[in-house]
GROMACS .gro file of C-alpha atoms in nm:
model
  459
    1MET     CA    1  -8.051  -6.132   5.615
    2LYS     CA    2  -8.156  -5.836   5.400
    3LYS     CA    3  -8.513  -5.711   5.414
    4THR     CA    4  -8.692  -5.912   5.148
    5PHE     CA    5  -9.051  -5.848   5.045
    6MET     CA    6  -9.209  -6.156   4.887
    7GLY     CA    7  -9.581  -6.093   4.926
    8VAL     CA    8  -9.683  -6.210   4.578
    9ARG     CA    9  -9.488  -6.534   4.612
   10LEU     CA   10  -9.635  -6.604   4.951
   11LYS     CA   11  -9.984  -6.540   4.821
   12ARG     CA   12  -9.921  -6.769   4.523
   13LEU     CA   13  -9.797  -7.044   4.754
   14ARG     CA   14 -10.114  -7.014   4.961
   15GLU     CA   15 -10.333  -7.033   4.651
   16GLU     CA   16 -10.142  -7.336   4.521
   17GLN     CA   17 -10.196  -7.509   4.856
   18ARG     CA   18 -10.564  -7.402   4.851
   19LEU     CA   19 -10.542  -7.248   5.194
   20THR     CA   20 -10.714  -6.949   5.347
   21GLN     CA   21 -10.507  -6.680   5.513
   22ALA     CA   22 -10.621  -6.806   5.853
   23ALA     CA   23 -10.524  -7.166   5.770
   24LEU     CA   24 -10.178  -7.067   5.644
   25ALA     CA   25 -10.119  -6.840   5.944
   26GLY     CA   26 -10.206  -7.130   6.174
   27LYS     CA   27  -9.966  -7.368   5.997
   28LEU     CA   28  -9.683  -7.114   6.018
   29GLY     CA   29  -9.758  -7.021   6.377
   30ILE     CA   30  -9.807  -6.650   6.306
   31SER     CA   31 -10.103  -6.418   6.347
   32LEU     CA   32 -10.352  -6.355   6.070
   33SER     CA   33 -10.273  -5.982   6.068
   34TYR     CA   34  -9.899  -6.053   6.036
   35LEU     CA   35  -9.960  -6.284   5.739
   36ASN     CA   36 -10.179  -6.020   5.578
   37GLN     CA   37  -9.899  -5.767   5.615
   38LEU     CA   38  -9.648  -6.010   5.462
   39GLU     CA   39  -9.870  -6.076   5.160
   40ASN     CA   40  -9.919  -5.703   5.103
   41ASN     CA   41  -9.543  -5.631   5.129
   42GLN     CA   42  -9.599  -5.420   5.441
   43ARG     CA   43  -9.355  -5.638   5.635
   44PRO     CA   44  -9.042  -5.814   5.510
   45LEU     CA   45  -9.013  -6.191   5.507
   46THR     CA   46  -8.805  -6.301   5.806
   47LEU     CA   47  -8.581  -6.601   5.860
   48PRO     CA   48  -8.817  -6.767   6.115
   49VAL     CA   49  -9.103  -6.749   5.863
   50LEU     CA   50  -8.878  -6.894   5.590
   51LEU     CA   51  -8.778  -7.182   5.819
   52ALA     CA   52  -9.146  -7.242   5.902
   53LEU     CA   53  -9.226  -7.257   5.528
   54ASN     CA   54  -8.949  -7.512   5.485
   55SER     CA   55  -9.073  -7.720   5.777
   56VAL     CA   56  -9.441  -7.719   5.681
   57PHE     CA   57  -9.420  -7.740   5.300
   58GLY     CA   58  -9.066  -7.871   5.239
   59LEU     CA   59  -9.004  -7.548   5.049
   60ASP     CA   60  -8.645  -7.467   4.951
   61VAL     CA   61  -8.548  -7.156   5.142
   62GLN     CA   62  -8.336  -7.044   4.844
   63SER     CA   63  -8.649  -7.014   4.631
   64PHE     CA   64  -8.722  -6.698   4.832
   65ALA     CA   65  -8.367  -6.565   4.816
   66GLU     CA   66  -8.340  -6.226   4.647
   67ASP     CA   67  -7.991  -6.284   4.508
   68ASP     CA   68  -8.116  -6.572   4.295
   69GLU     CA   69  -8.318  -6.325   4.088
   70ALA     CA   70  -8.017  -6.133   3.955
   71ARG     CA   71  -7.996  -6.345   3.642
   72LEU     CA   72  -8.368  -6.313   3.573
   73ILE     CA   73  -8.350  -5.936   3.618
   74SER     CA   74  -8.062  -5.923   3.368
   75ASP     CA   75  -8.252  -6.140   3.118
   76LEU     CA   76  -8.563  -5.926   3.155
   77ARG     CA   77  -8.364  -5.609   3.102
   78GLU     CA   78  -8.230  -5.747   2.773
   79ALA     CA   79  -8.566  -5.883   2.659
   80LEU     CA   80  -8.757  -5.564   2.737
   81ALA     CA   81  -8.495  -5.320   2.609
   82ASP     CA   82  -8.635  -5.353   2.257
   83PRO     CA   83  -8.684  -5.003   2.107
   84ALA     CA   84  -8.999  -5.129   1.936
   85LEU     CA   85  -9.170  -5.131   2.278
   86GLY     CA   86  -9.165  -4.753   2.273
   87GLU     CA   87  -9.080  -4.700   2.640
   88SER     CA   88  -8.803  -4.764   2.887
   89ILE     CA   89  -8.875  -4.994   3.180
   90ALA     CA   90  -8.710  -4.893   3.506
   91THR     CA   91  -8.481  -5.131   3.692
   92ALA     CA   92  -8.707  -5.107   3.997
   93GLU     CA   93  -9.001  -5.240   3.793
   94LEU     CA   94  -8.790  -5.523   3.651
   95ARG     CA   95  -8.680  -5.613   4.003
   96GLU     CA   96  -9.039  -5.623   4.129
   97LEU     CA   97  -9.138  -5.848   3.840
   98ALA     CA   98  -8.845  -6.084   3.897
   99LEU     CA   99  -8.893  -6.100   4.273
  100ASN     CA  100  -9.269  -6.125   4.295
  101MET     CA  101  -9.373  -6.285   3.965
  102PRO     CA  102  -9.074  -6.488   3.846
  103ALA     CA  103  -9.288  -6.727   3.639
  104VAL     CA  104  -9.425  -6.434   3.439
  105GLY     CA  105  -9.073  -6.295   3.402
  106ARG     CA  106  -8.935  -6.626   3.274
  107ALA     CA  107  -9.225  -6.654   3.030
  108LEU     CA  108  -9.148  -6.307   2.890
  109VAL     CA  109  -8.780  -6.395   2.849
  110THR     CA  110  -8.866  -6.723   2.675
  111LEU     CA  111  -9.109  -6.552   2.438
  112ASN     CA  112  -8.849  -6.291   2.350
  113GLN     CA  113  -8.583  -6.555   2.285
  114LYS     CA  114  -8.816  -6.755   2.059
  115TYR     CA  115  -8.924  -6.443   1.875
  116ARG     CA  116  -8.569  -6.321   1.810
  117HIS     CA  117  -8.455  -6.667   1.702
  118ALA     CA  118  -8.747  -6.698   1.458
  119ALA     CA  119  -8.692  -6.343   1.329
  120GLU     CA  120  -8.321  -6.403   1.274
  121GLN     CA  121  -8.390  -6.723   1.084
  122TYR     CA  122  -8.649  -6.545   0.872
  123ALA     CA  123  -8.404  -6.268   0.788
  124ALA     CA  124  -8.130  -6.520   0.703
  125ILE     CA  125  -8.357  -6.727   0.479
  126SER     CA  126  -8.494  -6.416   0.307
  127ALA     CA  127  -8.143  -6.294   0.234
  128ARG     CA  128  -8.042  -6.638   0.105
  129LEU     CA  129  -8.342  -6.663  -0.127
  130GLY     CA  130  -8.298  -6.308  -0.252
  131GLU     CA  131  -8.634  -6.189  -0.123
  132ASP     CA  132  -8.719  -5.832  -0.033
  133ARG     CA  133  -8.422  -5.686   0.161
  134GLN     CA  134  -8.632  -5.433   0.347
  135ALA     CA  135  -8.874  -5.695   0.475
  136ALA     CA  136  -8.587  -5.912   0.593
  137ALA     CA  137  -8.425  -5.622   0.777
  138ALA     CA  138  -8.747  -5.486   0.927
  139ILE     CA  139  -8.873  -5.811   1.077
  140LEU     CA  140  -8.620  -5.789   1.363
  141PRO     CA  141  -8.661  -5.470   1.569
  142SER     CA  142  -8.336  -5.273   1.580
  143THR     CA  143  -8.141  -5.050   1.809
  144PRO     CA  144  -8.074  -4.705   1.660
  145PHE     CA  145  -7.728  -4.822   1.549
  146GLU     CA  146  -7.873  -5.130   1.379
  147GLU     CA  147  -8.148  -4.924   1.217
  148VAL     CA  148  -7.889  -4.694   1.059
  149ARG     CA  149  -7.682  -4.992   0.945
  150ASP     CA  150  -7.991  -5.146   0.789
  151PHE     CA  151  -8.055  -4.818   0.605
  152PHE     CA  152  -7.713  -4.829   0.440
  153TYR     CA  153  -7.757  -5.201   0.371
  154LEU     CA  154  -8.084  -5.133   0.189
  155GLN     CA  155  -7.908  -4.866  -0.021
  156HIS     CA  156  -7.640  -5.117  -0.124
  157ASN     CA  157  -7.406  -4.885   0.068
  158TYR     CA  158  -7.419  -4.623  -0.209
  159ILE     CA  159  -7.579  -4.280  -0.160
  160ALA     CA  160  -7.586  -4.120  -0.505
  161GLU     CA  161  -7.674  -3.764  -0.396
  162LEU     CA  162  -7.384  -3.736  -0.156
  163ASP     CA  163  -7.133  -3.920  -0.372
  164GLU     CA  164  -7.203  -3.697  -0.671
  165ALA     CA  165  -7.198  -3.378  -0.460
  166ALA     CA  166  -6.863  -3.478  -0.309
  167GLU     CA  167  -6.720  -3.549  -0.654
  168THR     CA  168  -6.838  -3.211  -0.782
  169ILE     CA  169  -6.669  -3.024  -0.495
  170ALA     CA  170  -6.348  -3.227  -0.528
  171ASP     CA  171  -6.329  -3.165  -0.904
  172ARG     CA  172  -6.408  -2.794  -0.871
  173MET     CA  173  -6.136  -2.744  -0.612
  174ALA     CA  174  -5.886  -2.974  -0.782
  175PHE     CA  175  -5.796  -3.129  -0.448
  176PRO     CA  176  -5.436  -3.252  -0.443
  177VAL     CA  177  -5.466  -3.627  -0.397
  178GLY     CA  178  -5.287  -3.751  -0.088
  179ALA     CA  179  -5.238  -3.403   0.061
  180MET     CA  180  -5.586  -3.264   0.099
  181ALA     CA  181  -5.570  -3.130   0.455
  182PRO     CA  182  -5.426  -2.782   0.368
  183THR     CA  183  -5.674  -2.738   0.082
  184LEU     CA  184  -5.967  -2.845   0.296
  185THR     CA  185  -5.853  -2.607   0.568
  186SER     CA  186  -5.842  -2.317   0.323
  187TYR     CA  187  -6.180  -2.416   0.182
  188LEU     CA  188  -6.345  -2.410   0.525
  189GLU     CA  189  -6.202  -2.066   0.606
  190SER     CA  190  -6.270  -1.899   0.269
  191ARG     CA  191  -6.620  -2.040   0.218
  192HIS     CA  192  -6.751  -2.072   0.574
  193GLY     CA  193  -6.524  -1.852   0.785
  194VAL     CA  194  -6.420  -2.153   0.991
  195LYS     CA  195  -6.061  -2.168   1.113
  196VAL     CA  196  -5.901  -2.505   1.175
  197LEU     CA  197  -5.672  -2.534   1.475
  198THR     CA  198  -5.382  -2.779   1.461
  199ASP     CA  199  -5.286  -2.777   1.828
  200ALA     CA  200  -5.142  -3.081   2.001
  201ALA     CA  201  -5.366  -3.371   2.096
  202ASP     CA  202  -5.365  -3.269   2.463
  203ALA     CA  203  -5.577  -2.967   2.368
  204LEU     CA  204  -5.868  -3.193   2.286
  205SER     CA  205  -6.147  -3.227   2.536
  206PRO     CA  206  -6.169  -3.563   2.716
  207GLY     CA  207  -6.400  -3.801   2.534
  208THR     CA  208  -6.415  -3.586   2.218
  209GLN     CA  209  -6.490  -3.796   1.911
  210ARG     CA  210  -6.513  -3.524   1.643
  211GLN     CA  211  -6.309  -3.204   1.639
  212PHE     CA  212  -6.126  -2.997   1.381
  213ASP     CA  213  -5.773  -3.131   1.355
  214ARG     CA  214  -5.522  -3.245   1.095
  215ASP     CA  215  -5.724  -3.550   0.995
  216ALA     CA  216  -5.847  -3.469   0.644
  217ARG     CA  217  -6.152  -3.685   0.683
  218THR     CA  218  -6.263  -3.495   0.991
  219LEU     CA  219  -6.239  -3.173   0.792
  220ALA     CA  220  -6.438  -3.330   0.510
  221THR     CA  221  -6.706  -3.442   0.755
  222GLN     CA  222  -6.738  -3.084   0.877
  223ILE     CA  223  -6.786  -2.965   0.519
  224ALA     CA  224  -7.074  -3.209   0.489
  225MET     CA  225  -7.233  -3.066   0.804
  226LEU     CA  226  -7.198  -2.711   0.672
  227GLU     CA  227  -7.281  -2.749   0.302
  228LEU     CA  228  -7.489  -3.065   0.269
  229ASP     CA  229  -7.697  -3.038   0.584
  230GLU     CA  230  -8.023  -2.981   0.395
  231ALA     CA  231  -7.961  -3.269   0.156
  232ILE     CA  232  -7.864  -3.501   0.443
  233ARG     CA  233  -8.177  -3.410   0.638
  234ALA     CA  234  -8.390  -3.478   0.330
  235ILE     CA  235  -8.237  -3.825   0.293
  236VAL     CA  236  -8.297  -3.895   0.662
  237ALA     CA  237  -8.657  -3.774   0.645
  238LYS     CA  238  -8.728  -3.995   0.344
  239ALA     CA  239  -8.589  -4.299   0.528
  240LYS     CA  240  -8.851  -4.260   0.806
  241PHE     CA  241  -8.634  -4.364   1.101
  242SER     CA  242  -8.820  -4.460   1.416
  243SER     CA  243  -8.650  -4.227   1.666
  244GLU     CA  244  -8.460  -3.900   1.696
  245GLU     CA  245  -8.151  -4.094   1.807
  246SER     CA  246  -8.163  -4.298   1.486
  247ARG     CA  247  -8.203  -3.980   1.281
  248SER     CA  248  -7.906  -3.817   1.453
  249LEU     CA  249  -7.688  -4.123   1.399
  250ALA     CA  250  -7.797  -4.139   1.036
  251ARG     CA  251  -7.696  -3.775   0.979
  252ILE     CA  252  -7.351  -3.848   1.123
  253GLY     CA  253  -7.322  -4.163   0.912
  254LEU     CA  254  -7.419  -3.976   0.596
  255ALA     CA  255  -7.172  -3.698   0.677
  256ASN     CA  256  -6.898  -3.958   0.717
  257TYR     CA  257  -7.006  -4.115   0.388
  258PHE     CA  258  -6.971  -3.776   0.220
  259ALA     CA  259  -6.626  -3.733   0.376
  260GLY     CA  260  -6.505  -4.060   0.228
  261ALA     CA  261  -6.644  -3.964  -0.112
  262LEU     CA  262  -6.479  -3.621  -0.095
  263ILE     CA  263  -6.125  -3.735  -0.015
  264LEU     CA  264  -6.157  -4.045  -0.235
  265PRO     CA  265  -6.368  -3.906  -0.523
  266TYR     CA  266  -6.540  -4.135  -0.769
  267SER     CA  267  -6.376  -3.956  -1.062
  268ILE     CA  268  -6.038  -4.111  -0.978
  269PHE     CA  269  -6.060  -4.360  -0.690
  270PRO     CA  270  -6.236  -4.657  -0.862
  271ALA     CA  271  -5.994  -4.643  -1.155
  272GLU     CA  272  -5.696  -4.633  -0.919
  273ALA     CA  273  -5.840  -4.923  -0.720
  274GLU     CA  274  -5.877  -5.134  -1.036
  275ARG     CA  275  -5.530  -5.039  -1.159
  276ARG     CA  276  -5.373  -5.143  -0.830
  277ARG     CA  277  -5.594  -5.454  -0.804
  278TYR     CA  278  -5.755  -5.322  -0.485
  279ASP     CA  279  -5.428  -5.327  -0.292
  280ILE     CA  280  -5.540  -5.145   0.021
  281GLU     CA  281  -5.195  -5.042   0.142
  282LEU     CA  282  -5.093  -4.903  -0.198
  283LEU     CA  283  -5.419  -4.710  -0.219
  284GLY     CA  284  -5.361  -4.577   0.132
  285HIS     CA  285  -5.019  -4.442   0.030
  286ARG     CA  286  -5.160  -4.296  -0.291
  287PHE     CA  287  -5.443  -4.107  -0.123
  288GLY     CA  288  -5.283  -4.040   0.215
  289VAL     CA  289  -5.546  -4.211   0.429
  290GLY     CA  290  -5.557  -4.514   0.657
  291PHE     CA  291  -5.638  -4.879   0.604
  292GLU     CA  292  -5.989  -4.855   0.747
  293THR     CA  293  -6.084  -4.552   0.537
  294ILE     CA  294  -5.979  -4.729   0.217
  295CYS     CA  295  -6.174  -5.042   0.313
  296HIS     CA  296  -6.484  -4.840   0.391
  297ARG     CA  297  -6.468  -4.656   0.058
  298LEU     CA  298  -6.413  -4.979  -0.136
  299SER     CA  299  -6.747  -5.105  -0.002
  300THR     CA  300  -6.932  -4.807  -0.158
  301LEU     CA  301  -6.829  -4.827  -0.525
  302GLN     CA  302  -7.169  -4.916  -0.668
  303ARG     CA  303  -7.249  -4.627  -0.903
  304HIS     CA  304  -7.456  -4.733  -1.200
  305ASN     CA  305  -7.237  -4.807  -1.505
  306ALA     CA  306  -6.920  -4.759  -1.299
  307ARG     CA  307  -6.930  -5.033  -1.036
  308GLY     CA  308  -6.622  -5.163  -0.864
  309VAL     CA  309  -6.589  -5.501  -0.693
  310PRO     CA  310  -6.888  -5.531  -0.456
  311PHE     CA  311  -6.719  -5.567  -0.119
  312PHE     CA  312  -6.855  -5.638   0.228
  313PHE     CA  313  -6.695  -5.438   0.507
  314ILE     CA  314  -6.703  -5.511   0.879
  315ARG     CA  315  -6.530  -5.384   1.193
  316VAL     CA  316  -6.530  -5.582   1.519
  317ASP     CA  317  -6.361  -5.559   1.856
  318ARG     CA  318  -6.204  -5.840   2.058
  319ALA     CA  319  -6.537  -5.921   2.222
  320GLY     CA  320  -6.704  -5.972   1.884
  321ASN     CA  321  -6.907  -5.649   1.894
  322ILE     CA  322  -6.975  -5.526   1.542
  323SER     CA  323  -6.935  -5.147   1.528
  324LYS     CA  324  -6.937  -5.113   1.149
  325ARG     CA  325  -7.113  -5.336   0.902
  326GLN     CA  326  -7.155  -5.239   0.537
  327SER     CA  327  -7.242  -5.453   0.239
  328ALA     CA  328  -7.264  -5.359  -0.129
  329THR     CA  329  -7.452  -5.682  -0.205
  330ASP     CA  330  -7.687  -5.923  -0.031
  331PHE     CA  331  -7.432  -6.078   0.203
  332HIS     CA  332  -7.614  -6.126   0.533
  333PHE     CA  333  -7.449  -6.044   0.864
  334SER     CA  334  -7.596  -6.213   1.171
  335ARG     CA  335  -7.762  -5.974   1.417
  336ALA     CA  336  -7.811  -6.224   1.699
  337GLY     CA  337  -7.572  -6.463   1.865
  338GLY     CA  338  -7.249  -6.328   1.721
  339THR     CA  339  -7.066  -6.418   1.401
  340CYS     CA  340  -6.868  -6.729   1.309
  341PRO     CA  341  -6.553  -6.798   1.517
  342LEU     CA  342  -6.389  -6.966   1.215
  343TRP     CA  343  -6.393  -6.637   1.026
  344ASN     CA  344  -6.042  -6.491   0.988
  345VAL     CA  345  -6.150  -6.152   1.123
  346TYR     CA  346  -6.099  -6.293   1.474
  347GLU     CA  347  -5.765  -6.451   1.392
  348ALA     CA  348  -5.639  -6.102   1.303
  349PHE     CA  349  -5.614  -6.009   1.671
  350ALA     CA  350  -5.351  -6.280   1.718
  351GLN     CA  351  -5.137  -6.134   1.438
  352PRO     CA  352  -5.163  -5.754   1.471
  353GLU     CA  353  -5.133  -5.541   1.156
  354LYS     CA  354  -5.073  -5.846   0.936
  355ILE     CA  355  -5.311  -5.895   0.644
  356LEU     CA  356  -5.468  -6.240   0.659
  357THR     CA  357  -5.652  -6.401   0.367
  358GLN     CA  358  -5.919  -6.669   0.368
  359LEU     CA  359  -6.149  -6.854   0.131
  360ALA     CA  360  -6.471  -6.907   0.323
  361ARG     CA  361  -6.777  -7.106   0.217
  362MET     CA  362  -7.121  -7.025   0.355
  363PRO     CA  363  -7.393  -7.288   0.419
  364ASP     CA  364  -7.560  -7.194   0.087
  365GLU     CA  365  -7.232  -7.304  -0.082
  366ARG     CA  366  -7.141  -6.952  -0.192
  367THR     CA  367  -6.769  -6.892  -0.145
  368TYR     CA  368  -6.600  -6.562  -0.059
  369LEU     CA  369  -6.248  -6.421  -0.050
  370TRP     CA  370  -6.186  -6.242   0.280
  371ILE     CA  371  -5.897  -6.032   0.404
  372ALA     CA  372  -5.861  -5.916   0.764
  373ARG     CA  373  -5.624  -5.692   0.958
  374THR     CA  374  -5.619  -5.507   1.288
  375VAL     CA  375  -5.618  -5.128   1.315
  376SER     CA  376  -5.560  -4.916   1.625
  377HIS     CA  377  -5.672  -4.566   1.713
  378GLY     CA  378  -5.528  -4.357   1.992
  379ARG     CA  379  -5.407  -4.006   2.057
  380GLY     CA  380  -5.267  -4.044   2.409
  381GLY     CA  381  -4.909  -4.085   2.525
  382TYR     CA  382  -4.733  -4.377   2.686
  383GLY     CA  383  -4.968  -4.596   2.885
  384ALA     CA  384  -5.283  -4.434   2.746
  385PRO     CA  385  -5.543  -4.687   2.626
  386ALA     CA  386  -5.597  -4.723   2.252
  387LYS     CA  387  -5.888  -4.865   2.057
  388THR     CA  388  -5.808  -5.178   1.855
  389PHE     CA  389  -6.039  -5.331   1.597
  390ALA     CA  390  -6.021  -5.600   1.332
  391ILE     CA  391  -6.124  -5.492   0.983
  392ALA     CA  392  -6.255  -5.748   0.735
  393LEU     CA  393  -6.317  -5.691   0.366
  394GLY     CA  394  -6.469  -5.962   0.150
  395CYS     CA  395  -6.606  -6.030  -0.197
  396ASP     CA  396  -6.762  -6.318  -0.388
  397ILE     CA  397  -6.506  -6.561  -0.524
  398SER     CA  398  -6.611  -6.472  -0.879
  399TYR     CA  399  -6.429  -6.139  -0.833
  400ALA     CA  400  -6.117  -6.290  -0.677
  401GLU     CA  401  -5.897  -6.260  -0.988
  402ARG     CA  402  -5.947  -5.882  -0.984
  403VAL     CA  403  -5.816  -5.860  -0.627
  404VAL     CA  404  -5.446  -5.877  -0.545
  405TYR     CA  405  -5.511  -6.081  -0.230
  406SER     CA  406  -5.602  -6.385  -0.437
  407GLN     CA  407  -5.232  -6.422  -0.527
  408GLY     CA  408  -5.086  -6.741  -0.386
  409ILE     CA  409  -5.430  -6.882  -0.303
  410ARG     CA  410  -5.564  -7.183  -0.484
  411ILE     CA  411  -5.910  -7.070  -0.587
  412ASP     CA  412  -6.086  -7.399  -0.520
  413THR     CA  413  -6.421  -7.401  -0.340
  414THR     CA  414  -6.351  -7.745  -0.194
  415LEU     CA  415  -6.058  -7.595   0.000
  416ALA     CA  416  -6.262  -7.312   0.149
  417THR     CA  417  -6.319  -7.293   0.524
  418PRO     CA  418  -6.686  -7.372   0.599
  419ILE     CA  419  -6.824  -7.082   0.804
  420GLY     CA  420  -7.173  -6.960   0.891
  421MET     CA  421  -7.363  -6.646   0.986
  422GLY     CA  422  -7.354  -6.730   1.357
  423CYS     CA  423  -7.413  -7.049   1.555
  424LYS     CA  424  -7.776  -6.969   1.636
  425VAL     CA  425  -7.877  -6.966   1.269
  426CYS     CA  426  -7.616  -7.200   1.117
  427GLU     CA  427  -7.718  -7.545   0.994
  428ARG     CA  428  -7.370  -7.700   0.999
  429SER     CA  429  -7.374  -8.004   1.227
  430GLY     CA  430  -7.007  -8.104   1.213
  431CYS     CA  431  -6.850  -7.771   1.307
  432PRO     CA  432  -6.577  -7.805   1.577
  433GLN     CA  433  -6.645  -7.452   1.702
  434ARG     CA  434  -7.023  -7.479   1.736
  435ALA     CA  435  -7.162  -7.301   2.043
  436PHE     CA  436  -7.528  -7.402   1.998
  437PRO     CA  437  -7.709  -7.697   1.837
  438PRO     CA  438  -7.760  -7.662   1.460
  439ALA     CA  439  -8.051  -7.436   1.372
  440GLY     CA  440  -8.380  -7.617   1.322
  441ARG     CA  441  -8.266  -7.945   1.477
  442ALA     CA  442  -8.367  -8.074   1.818
  443LEU     CA  443  -8.101  -8.180   2.067
  444ASN     CA  444  -8.044  -8.557   2.059
  445ILE     CA  445  -7.828  -8.803   2.251
  446ASP     CA  446  -7.530  -8.750   2.018
  447ASP     CA  447  -7.538  -8.380   2.097
  448THR     CA  448  -7.481  -8.450   2.466
  449ARG     CA  449  -7.131  -8.567   2.380
  450SER     CA  450  -7.048  -8.254   2.183
  451HIS     CA  451  -6.871  -7.952   2.322
  452PHE     CA  452  -7.184  -7.737   2.337
  453ALA     CA  453  -7.351  -7.972   2.588
  454PRO     CA  454  -7.339  -7.801   2.930
  455TYR     CA  455  -7.145  -8.074   3.112
  456ALA     CA  456  -6.975  -8.259   2.827
  457THR     CA  457  -6.633  -8.400   2.921
  458SER     CA  458  -6.526  -8.539   2.585
  459PRO     CA  459  -6.583  -8.469   2.216
   0.00000   0.00000   0.00000
């Protein structure tokens, strides 16, 4: 048996039994000084004392087992990792709380779960009713990544200063569409004295995410860092992010935004997108960039008097983690409990690199056209791991006729797949994929026969 210090629990047991230290020591057959040392965590709880507790009080020995607290420690870590708390709580402190005051720990976890559930519902309802976007986003404390995503969401995923600056540079240099890398390389050297190396991939440092190479967008991102740094910092300062990490991530995100605007300038890209009916693969060939880059840029075409189709853009991995989430409109992505398993973005992993289409209807009866496809990133050789994501691009059904992916689809809202924003906030009661009871409804006897009941054996 490992050394286990359970002084607070032992003291609580004594208080619940309304016993003095002397009385409890007598019942357990130990000395008063030994009991005092146990309660003050100066001595570990031993197996003979545990057996005496079981014999005298009928206490389950496992209730004092340290290993049983692993789940509570994990739950506490998640509940207290909120950046809004302003400080990091050490694992040792979480362990002490879980081991010595489990009731307090469970109460904290429950309060956090209720708070996050209520906040998520508030944000969902606010988005559905068209209320203030900033209030809906701010009610749920964010990680730095979520805070930056919320910033772009509140801007309708369009940053005018950067988009216009990128267009000006692209027009001035007359960038050759689809073959920008040589021109960008020359621009960096002539204007900034920066040489771009095009060595083999094995010259890259392990774990490097950004480095000068042949990828035109990487070069464009570096131009943003060199020429637009002051403007980017001004935008970040105005946004009033809560932490330096959020500000750093925002600067990178804005630089990447500029890169997309530079290699896919507004002066020509929206018109080409309309002419080709937003065919992503044709646009990729035309501009010499990948599927994901085109999708990302399509979600930013919201310049006043020159708007394209307002798309929603999302990138997820196989585990459902959302690493990119951009929306040109008020479409609300769930931030708690995952997204909907009936959404075709997850089906894309079963059919790699194939474009899948879907008509999907939300609980508010709004219907959307979605396309999804996997993309992979990797620069290693045989056997080296690669990153694979599913990309989803969607728009309101009212824009479907302008999009090539509506071909062959019967645009009928009654045929749309009913999806939601995530099981924890979805009201649909008849969903075959539901993981939690419908939001706002108490569990009843019928629910015990459904698949989300813990021990259900039949539908």
